[in-house]
PDB file of C-alpha atoms in Angstrom:
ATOM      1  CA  UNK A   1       1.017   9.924 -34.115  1.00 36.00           C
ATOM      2  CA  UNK A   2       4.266  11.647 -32.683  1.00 32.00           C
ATOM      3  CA  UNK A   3       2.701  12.021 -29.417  1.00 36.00           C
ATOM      4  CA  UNK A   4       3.045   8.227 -29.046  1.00 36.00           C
ATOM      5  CA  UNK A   5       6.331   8.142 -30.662  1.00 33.00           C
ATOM      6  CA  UNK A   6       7.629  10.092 -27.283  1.00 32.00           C
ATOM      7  CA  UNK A   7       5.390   7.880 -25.468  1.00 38.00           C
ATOM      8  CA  UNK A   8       6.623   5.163 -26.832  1.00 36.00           C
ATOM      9  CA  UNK A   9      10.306   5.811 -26.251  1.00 33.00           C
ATOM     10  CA  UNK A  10       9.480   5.847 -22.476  1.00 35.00           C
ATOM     11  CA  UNK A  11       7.173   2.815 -21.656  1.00 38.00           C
ATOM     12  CA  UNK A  12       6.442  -0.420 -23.325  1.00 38.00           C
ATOM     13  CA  UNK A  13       3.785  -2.897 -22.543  1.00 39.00           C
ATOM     14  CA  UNK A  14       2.801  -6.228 -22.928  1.00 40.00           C
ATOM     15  CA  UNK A  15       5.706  -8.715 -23.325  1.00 48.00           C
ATOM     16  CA  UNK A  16       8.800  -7.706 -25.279  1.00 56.00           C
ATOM     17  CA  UNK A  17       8.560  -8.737 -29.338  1.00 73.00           C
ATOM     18  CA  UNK A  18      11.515  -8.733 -31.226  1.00 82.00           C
ATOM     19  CA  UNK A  19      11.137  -6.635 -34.846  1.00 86.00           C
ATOM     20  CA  UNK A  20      11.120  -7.924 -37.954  1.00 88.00           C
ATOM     21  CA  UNK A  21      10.813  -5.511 -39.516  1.00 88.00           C
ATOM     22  CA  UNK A  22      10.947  -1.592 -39.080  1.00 89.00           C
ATOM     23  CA  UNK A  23       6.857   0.340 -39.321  1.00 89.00           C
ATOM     24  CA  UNK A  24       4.127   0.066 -37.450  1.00 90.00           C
ATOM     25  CA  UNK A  25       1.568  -2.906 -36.868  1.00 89.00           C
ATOM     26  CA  UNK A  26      -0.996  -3.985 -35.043  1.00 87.00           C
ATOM     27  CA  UNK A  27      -0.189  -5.631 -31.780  1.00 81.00           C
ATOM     28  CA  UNK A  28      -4.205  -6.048 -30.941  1.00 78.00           C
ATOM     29  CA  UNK A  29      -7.175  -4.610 -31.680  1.00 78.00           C
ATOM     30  CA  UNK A  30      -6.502  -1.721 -30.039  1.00 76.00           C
ATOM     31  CA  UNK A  31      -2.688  -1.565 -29.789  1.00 78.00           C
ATOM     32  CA  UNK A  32       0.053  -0.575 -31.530  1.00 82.00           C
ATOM     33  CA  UNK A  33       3.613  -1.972 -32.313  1.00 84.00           C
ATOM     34  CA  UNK A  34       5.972   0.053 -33.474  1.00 85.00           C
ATOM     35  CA  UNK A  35       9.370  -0.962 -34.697  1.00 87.00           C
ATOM     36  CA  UNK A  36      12.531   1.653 -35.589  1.00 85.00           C
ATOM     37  CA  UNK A  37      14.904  -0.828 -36.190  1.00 86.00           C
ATOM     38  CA  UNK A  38      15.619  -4.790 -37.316  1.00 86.00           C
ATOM     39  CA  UNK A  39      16.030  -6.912 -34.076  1.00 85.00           C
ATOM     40  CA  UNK A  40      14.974  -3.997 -31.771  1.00 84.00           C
ATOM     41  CA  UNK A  41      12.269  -4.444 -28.742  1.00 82.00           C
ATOM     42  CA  UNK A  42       9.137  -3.064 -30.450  1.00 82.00           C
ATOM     43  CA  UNK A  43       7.354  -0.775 -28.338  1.00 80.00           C
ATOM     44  CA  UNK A  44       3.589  -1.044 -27.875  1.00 76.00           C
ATOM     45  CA  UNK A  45       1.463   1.508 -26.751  1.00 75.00           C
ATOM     46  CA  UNK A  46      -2.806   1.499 -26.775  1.00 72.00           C
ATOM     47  CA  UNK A  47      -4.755   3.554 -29.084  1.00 76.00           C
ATOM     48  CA  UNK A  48      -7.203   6.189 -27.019  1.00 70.00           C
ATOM     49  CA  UNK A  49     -10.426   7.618 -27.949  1.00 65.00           C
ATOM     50  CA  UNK A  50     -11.327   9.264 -30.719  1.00 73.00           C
ATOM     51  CA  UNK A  51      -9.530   6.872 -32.619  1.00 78.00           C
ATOM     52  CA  UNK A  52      -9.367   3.869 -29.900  1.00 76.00           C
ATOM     53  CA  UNK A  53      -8.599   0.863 -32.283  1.00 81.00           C
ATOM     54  CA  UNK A  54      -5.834   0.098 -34.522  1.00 84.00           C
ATOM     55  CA  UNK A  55      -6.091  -0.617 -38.299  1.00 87.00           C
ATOM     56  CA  UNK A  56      -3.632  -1.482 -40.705  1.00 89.00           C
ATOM     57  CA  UNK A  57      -0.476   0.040 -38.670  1.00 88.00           C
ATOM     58  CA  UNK A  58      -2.403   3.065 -37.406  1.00 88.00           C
ATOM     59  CA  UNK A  59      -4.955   4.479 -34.637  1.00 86.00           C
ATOM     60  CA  UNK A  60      -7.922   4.411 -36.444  1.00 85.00           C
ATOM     61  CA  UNK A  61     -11.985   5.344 -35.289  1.00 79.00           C
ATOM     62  CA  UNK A  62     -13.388   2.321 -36.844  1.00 82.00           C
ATOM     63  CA  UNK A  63     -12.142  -0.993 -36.133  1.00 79.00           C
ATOM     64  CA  UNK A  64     -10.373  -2.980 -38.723  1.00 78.00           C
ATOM     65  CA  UNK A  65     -12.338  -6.644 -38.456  1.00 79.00           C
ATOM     66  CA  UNK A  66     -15.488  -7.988 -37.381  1.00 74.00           C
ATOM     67  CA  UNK A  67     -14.099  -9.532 -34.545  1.00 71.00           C
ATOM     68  CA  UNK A  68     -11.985  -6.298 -33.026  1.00 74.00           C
ATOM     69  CA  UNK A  69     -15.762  -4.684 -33.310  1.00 67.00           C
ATOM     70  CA  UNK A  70     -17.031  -7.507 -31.270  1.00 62.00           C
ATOM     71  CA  UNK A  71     -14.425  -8.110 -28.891  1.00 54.00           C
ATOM     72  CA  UNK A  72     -12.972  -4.479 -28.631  1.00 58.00           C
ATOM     73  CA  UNK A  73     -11.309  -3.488 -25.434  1.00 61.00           C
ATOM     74  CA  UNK A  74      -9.711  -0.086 -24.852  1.00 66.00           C
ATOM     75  CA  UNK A  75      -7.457  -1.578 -21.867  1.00 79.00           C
ATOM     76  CA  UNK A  76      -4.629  -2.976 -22.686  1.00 79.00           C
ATOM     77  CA  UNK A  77      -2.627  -4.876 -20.188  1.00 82.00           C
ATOM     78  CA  UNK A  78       0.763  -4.082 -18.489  1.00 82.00           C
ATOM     79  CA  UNK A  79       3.635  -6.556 -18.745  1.00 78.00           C
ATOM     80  CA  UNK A  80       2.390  -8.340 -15.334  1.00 84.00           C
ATOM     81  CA  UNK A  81      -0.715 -10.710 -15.359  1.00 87.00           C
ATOM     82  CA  UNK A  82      -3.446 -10.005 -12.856  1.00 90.00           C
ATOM     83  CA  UNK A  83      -6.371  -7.814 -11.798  1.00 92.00           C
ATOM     84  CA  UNK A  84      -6.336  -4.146 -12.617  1.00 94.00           C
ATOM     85  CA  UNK A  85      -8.231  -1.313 -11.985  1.00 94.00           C
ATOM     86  CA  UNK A  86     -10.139   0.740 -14.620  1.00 92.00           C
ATOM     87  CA  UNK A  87      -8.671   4.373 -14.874  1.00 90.00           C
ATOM     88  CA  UNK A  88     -12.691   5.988 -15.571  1.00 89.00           C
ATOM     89  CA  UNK A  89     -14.792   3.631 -13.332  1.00 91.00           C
ATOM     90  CA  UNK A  90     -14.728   2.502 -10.248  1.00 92.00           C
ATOM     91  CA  UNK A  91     -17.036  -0.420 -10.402  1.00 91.00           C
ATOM     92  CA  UNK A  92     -14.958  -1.820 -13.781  1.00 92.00           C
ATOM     93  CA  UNK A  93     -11.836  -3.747 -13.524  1.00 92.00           C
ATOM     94  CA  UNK A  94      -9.563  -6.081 -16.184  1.00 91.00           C
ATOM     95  CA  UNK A  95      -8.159  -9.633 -15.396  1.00 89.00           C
ATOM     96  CA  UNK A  96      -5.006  -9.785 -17.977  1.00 88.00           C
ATOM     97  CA  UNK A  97      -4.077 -13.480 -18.884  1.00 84.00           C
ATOM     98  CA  UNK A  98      -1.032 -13.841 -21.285  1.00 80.00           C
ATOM     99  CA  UNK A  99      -1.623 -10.311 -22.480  1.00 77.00           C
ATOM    100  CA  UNK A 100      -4.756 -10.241 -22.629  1.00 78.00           C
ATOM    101  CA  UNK A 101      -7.859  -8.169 -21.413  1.00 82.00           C
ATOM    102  CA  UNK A 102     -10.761  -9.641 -19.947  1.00 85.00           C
ATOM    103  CA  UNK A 103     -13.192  -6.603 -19.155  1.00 87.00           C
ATOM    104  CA  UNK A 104     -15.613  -6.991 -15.675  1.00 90.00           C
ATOM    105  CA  UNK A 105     -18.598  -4.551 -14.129  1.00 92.00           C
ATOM    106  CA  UNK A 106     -19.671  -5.242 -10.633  1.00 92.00           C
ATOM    107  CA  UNK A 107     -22.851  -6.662 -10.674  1.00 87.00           C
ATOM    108  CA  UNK A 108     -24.382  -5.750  -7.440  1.00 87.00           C
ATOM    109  CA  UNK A 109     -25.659  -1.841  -7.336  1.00 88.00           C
ATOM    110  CA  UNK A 110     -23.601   0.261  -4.939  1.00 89.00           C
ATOM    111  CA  UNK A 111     -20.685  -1.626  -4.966  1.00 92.00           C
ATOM    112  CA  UNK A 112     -17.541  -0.866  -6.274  1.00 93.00           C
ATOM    113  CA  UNK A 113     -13.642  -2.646  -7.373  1.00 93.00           C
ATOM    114  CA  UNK A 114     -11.762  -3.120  -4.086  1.00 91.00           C
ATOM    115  CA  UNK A 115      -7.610  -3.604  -4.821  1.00 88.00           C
ATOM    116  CA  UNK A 116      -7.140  -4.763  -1.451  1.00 86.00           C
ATOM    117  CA  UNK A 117      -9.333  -7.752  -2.620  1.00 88.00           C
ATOM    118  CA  UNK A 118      -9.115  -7.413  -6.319  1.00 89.00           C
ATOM    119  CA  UNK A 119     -12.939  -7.859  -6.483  1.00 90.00           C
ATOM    120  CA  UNK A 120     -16.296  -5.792  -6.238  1.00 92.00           C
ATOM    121  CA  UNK A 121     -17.193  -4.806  -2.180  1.00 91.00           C
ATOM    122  CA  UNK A 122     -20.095  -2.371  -1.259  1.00 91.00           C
ATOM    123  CA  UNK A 123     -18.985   0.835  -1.225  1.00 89.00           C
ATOM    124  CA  UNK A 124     -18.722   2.424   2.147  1.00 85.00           C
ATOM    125  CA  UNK A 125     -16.815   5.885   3.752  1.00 75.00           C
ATOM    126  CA  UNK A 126     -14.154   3.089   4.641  1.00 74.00           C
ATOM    127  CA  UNK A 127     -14.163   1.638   1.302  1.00 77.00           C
ATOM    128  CA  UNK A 128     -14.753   4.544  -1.228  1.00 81.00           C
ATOM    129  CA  UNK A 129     -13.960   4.988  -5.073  1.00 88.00           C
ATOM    130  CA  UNK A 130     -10.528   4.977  -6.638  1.00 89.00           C
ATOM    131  CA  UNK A 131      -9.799   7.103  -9.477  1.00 90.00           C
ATOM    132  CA  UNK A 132      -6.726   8.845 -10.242  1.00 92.00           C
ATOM    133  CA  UNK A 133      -6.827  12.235 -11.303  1.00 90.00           C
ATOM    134  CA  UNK A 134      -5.069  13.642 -13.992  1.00 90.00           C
ATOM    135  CA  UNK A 135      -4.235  17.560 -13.911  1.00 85.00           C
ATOM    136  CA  UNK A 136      -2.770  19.927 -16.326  1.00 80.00           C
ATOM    137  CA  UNK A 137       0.617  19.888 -15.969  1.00 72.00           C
ATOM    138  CA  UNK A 138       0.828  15.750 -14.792  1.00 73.00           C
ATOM    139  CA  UNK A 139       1.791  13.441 -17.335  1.00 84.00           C
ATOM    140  CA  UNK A 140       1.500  10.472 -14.688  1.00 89.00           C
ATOM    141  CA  UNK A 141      -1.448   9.997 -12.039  1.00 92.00           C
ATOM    142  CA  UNK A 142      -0.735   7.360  -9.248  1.00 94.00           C
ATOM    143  CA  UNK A 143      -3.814   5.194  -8.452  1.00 94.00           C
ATOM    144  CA  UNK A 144      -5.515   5.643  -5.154  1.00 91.00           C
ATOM    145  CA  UNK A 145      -6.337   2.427  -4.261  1.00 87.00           C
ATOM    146  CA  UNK A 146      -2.895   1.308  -4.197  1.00 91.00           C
ATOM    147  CA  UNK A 147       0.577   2.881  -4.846  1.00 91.00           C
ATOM    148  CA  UNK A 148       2.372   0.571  -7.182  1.00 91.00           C
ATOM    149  CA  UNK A 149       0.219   1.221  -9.878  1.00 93.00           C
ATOM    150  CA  UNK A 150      -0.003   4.546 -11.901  1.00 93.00           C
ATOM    151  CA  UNK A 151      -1.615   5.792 -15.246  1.00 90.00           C
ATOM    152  CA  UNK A 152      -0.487   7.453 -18.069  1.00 86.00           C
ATOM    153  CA  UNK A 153      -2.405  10.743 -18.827  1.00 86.00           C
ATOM    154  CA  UNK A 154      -3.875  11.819 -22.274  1.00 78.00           C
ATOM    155  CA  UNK A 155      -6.083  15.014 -22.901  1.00 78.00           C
ATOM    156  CA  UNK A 156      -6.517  14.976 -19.430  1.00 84.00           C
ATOM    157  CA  UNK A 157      -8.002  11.510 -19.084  1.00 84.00           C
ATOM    158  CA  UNK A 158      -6.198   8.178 -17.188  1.00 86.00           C
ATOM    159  CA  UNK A 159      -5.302   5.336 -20.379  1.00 81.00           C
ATOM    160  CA  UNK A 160      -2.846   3.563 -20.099  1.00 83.00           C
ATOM    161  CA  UNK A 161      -2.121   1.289 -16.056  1.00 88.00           C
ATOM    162  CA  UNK A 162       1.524   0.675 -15.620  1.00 88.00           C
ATOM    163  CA  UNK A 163       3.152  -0.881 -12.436  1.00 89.00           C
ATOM    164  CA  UNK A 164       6.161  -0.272 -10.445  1.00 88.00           C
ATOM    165  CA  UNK A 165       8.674  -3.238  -9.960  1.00 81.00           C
ATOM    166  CA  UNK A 166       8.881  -5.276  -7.011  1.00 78.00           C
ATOM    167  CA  UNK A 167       9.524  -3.005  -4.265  1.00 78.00           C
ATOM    168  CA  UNK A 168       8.966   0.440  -5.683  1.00 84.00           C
ATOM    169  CA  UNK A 169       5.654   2.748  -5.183  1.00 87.00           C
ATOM    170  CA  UNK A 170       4.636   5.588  -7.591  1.00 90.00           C
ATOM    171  CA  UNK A 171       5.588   9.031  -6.168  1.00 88.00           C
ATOM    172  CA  UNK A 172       3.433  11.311  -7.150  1.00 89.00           C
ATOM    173  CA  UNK A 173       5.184  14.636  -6.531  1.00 86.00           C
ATOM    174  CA  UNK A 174       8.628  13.646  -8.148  1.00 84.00           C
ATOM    175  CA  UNK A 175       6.627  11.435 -10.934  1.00 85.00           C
ATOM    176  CA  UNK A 176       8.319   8.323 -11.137  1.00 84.00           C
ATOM    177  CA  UNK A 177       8.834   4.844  -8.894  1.00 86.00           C
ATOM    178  CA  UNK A 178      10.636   5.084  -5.855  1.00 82.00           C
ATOM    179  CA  UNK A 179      12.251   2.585  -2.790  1.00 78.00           C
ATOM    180  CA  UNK A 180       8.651   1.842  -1.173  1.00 76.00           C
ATOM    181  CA  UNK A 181       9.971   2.888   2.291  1.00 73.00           C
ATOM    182  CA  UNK A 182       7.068   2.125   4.685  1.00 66.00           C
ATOM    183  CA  UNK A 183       9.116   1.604   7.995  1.00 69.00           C
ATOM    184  CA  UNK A 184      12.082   2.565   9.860  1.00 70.00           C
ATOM    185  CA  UNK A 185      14.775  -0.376   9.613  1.00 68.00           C
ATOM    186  CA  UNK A 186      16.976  -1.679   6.270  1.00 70.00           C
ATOM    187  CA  UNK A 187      15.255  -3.283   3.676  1.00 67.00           C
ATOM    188  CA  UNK A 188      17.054  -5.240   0.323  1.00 64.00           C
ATOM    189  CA  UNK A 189      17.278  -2.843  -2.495  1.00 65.00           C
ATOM    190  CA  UNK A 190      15.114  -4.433  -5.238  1.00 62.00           C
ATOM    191  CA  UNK A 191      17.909  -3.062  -8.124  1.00 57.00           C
ATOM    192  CA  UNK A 192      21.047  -3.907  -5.730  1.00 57.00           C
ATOM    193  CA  UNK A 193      21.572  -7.796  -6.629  1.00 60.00           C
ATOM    194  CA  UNK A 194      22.212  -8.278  -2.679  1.00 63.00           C
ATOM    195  CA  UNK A 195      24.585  -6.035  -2.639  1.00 69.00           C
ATOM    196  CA  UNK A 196      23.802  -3.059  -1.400  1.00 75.00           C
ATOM    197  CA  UNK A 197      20.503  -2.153   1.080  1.00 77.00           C
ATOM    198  CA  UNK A 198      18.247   0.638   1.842  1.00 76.00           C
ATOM    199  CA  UNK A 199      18.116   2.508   5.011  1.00 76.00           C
ATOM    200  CA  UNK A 200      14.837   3.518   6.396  1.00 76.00           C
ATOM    201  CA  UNK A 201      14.492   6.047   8.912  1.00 71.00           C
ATOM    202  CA  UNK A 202      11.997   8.445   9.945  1.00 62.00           C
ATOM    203  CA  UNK A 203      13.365  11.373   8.619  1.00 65.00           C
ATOM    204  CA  UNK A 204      14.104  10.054   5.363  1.00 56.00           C
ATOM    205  CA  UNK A 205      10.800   7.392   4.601  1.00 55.00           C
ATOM    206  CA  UNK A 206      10.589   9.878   1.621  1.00 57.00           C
ATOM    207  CA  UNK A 207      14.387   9.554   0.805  1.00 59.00           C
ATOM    208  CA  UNK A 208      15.481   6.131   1.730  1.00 64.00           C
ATOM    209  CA  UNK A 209      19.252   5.874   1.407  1.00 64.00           C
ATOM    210  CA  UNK A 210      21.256   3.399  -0.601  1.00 64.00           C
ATOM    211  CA  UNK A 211      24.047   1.307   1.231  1.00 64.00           C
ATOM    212  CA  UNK A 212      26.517  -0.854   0.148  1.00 68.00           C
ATOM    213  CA  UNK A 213      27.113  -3.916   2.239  1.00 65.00           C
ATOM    214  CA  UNK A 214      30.480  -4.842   3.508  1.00 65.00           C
ATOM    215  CA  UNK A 215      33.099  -6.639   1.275  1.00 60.00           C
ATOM    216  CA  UNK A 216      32.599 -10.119   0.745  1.00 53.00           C
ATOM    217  CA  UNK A 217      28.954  -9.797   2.519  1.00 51.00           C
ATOM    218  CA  UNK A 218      25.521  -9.849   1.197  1.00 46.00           C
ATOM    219  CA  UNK A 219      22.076  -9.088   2.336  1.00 46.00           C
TER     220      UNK A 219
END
């Protein structure tokens, strides 16, 4: 349990729930909400295997109603609706509606989740599998398939899907969201409030720069 503590105290998912009370509850069938303090942001973080659901305030191996055993999911969604990849398959994927995780295999053989299309497309040498990889010393492993997204790594093993905000990619190397820099030119800094840019150029696509505009000017 302290290993999600830590976890805990650097990413939450799902949308933001104001505590009650201070423990631990279940947030789903197979996530946890943890609260430290009265009116706090709880933070919620997914139960993994062996113990992949959650049962009265704990990550349990046996799941704590009928229905969690029916409708289990291990995936549990990021704060942003929409399609996501599955961190262990490449022909599963996860539509999340209002926090929720709705769990899809693609149906034809040989065919595999596509981000560009967020569907299932033959696979081919142009269209391949995505997985990301976790190593020994990575605690993060950006997804393949597309650079905004990035997983959380446990025992080795891809669990948890978080996204960067508007604007930012995964780096990979320095382990945390960064300016997605893609071109030369200046692009508005998504954390700036108009007021300051980023400058692109092709020595520094890696290390945009951050500019403030000129007074009384915005981007």
């Amino acid at each position: 349990m302290l290993f999600w503590w830590v976890v805990g105290s650097l990413i939450s998912l799902g949308r933001a729930q104001i505590c009650k009370n201070v423990g631990a509850t279940c947030a789903s069938c197979s996530t946890l909400s943890m609260c430290t303090s009265v009116n706090s942001t709880a933070i919620v973080v997914a139960c993994s295997r062996p113990t992949p659901y959650c049962h009265a305030g704990s990550c349990s191996a046996f799941p704590g109603s009928k229905e969690c055993s029916k409708n289990f999911t291990s995936f549990a969604c990021p704060d942003q609706d929409g399609t996501y990849p599955d961190g262990l398959s490449c022909n599963k994927y996860h539509i999340c509606l209002n926090g929720t995780a709705y769990n899809y295999t693609c149906a034809v053989n040989n065919s595999v989740y596509s981000p560009g299309t967020s569907s299932c497309v033959r696979q081919t040498s142009l269209r391949g599998c995505h997985k990301p990889i976790c190593r020994n010393s990575v605690t993060f492993a950006v997804y393949p398939g597309d650079h905004t997204l990035f997983f959380l790594c446990t025992n080795l093993k891809p669990t948890l899907v978080l996204r960067c905000a508007k604007g930012f990619r995964f780096d990979q190397g320095l382990e945390r969201c960064v300016i997605n820099c893609v071109e030369e030119g200046r692009v508005v800094d998504p954390m700036g409030e108009q007021k300051t840019f980023i400058e692109c150029d092709f020595l520094r696509l890696q290390f945009p720069l951050s500019k403030e505009c000129e007074k009384e000017r915005v981007v």
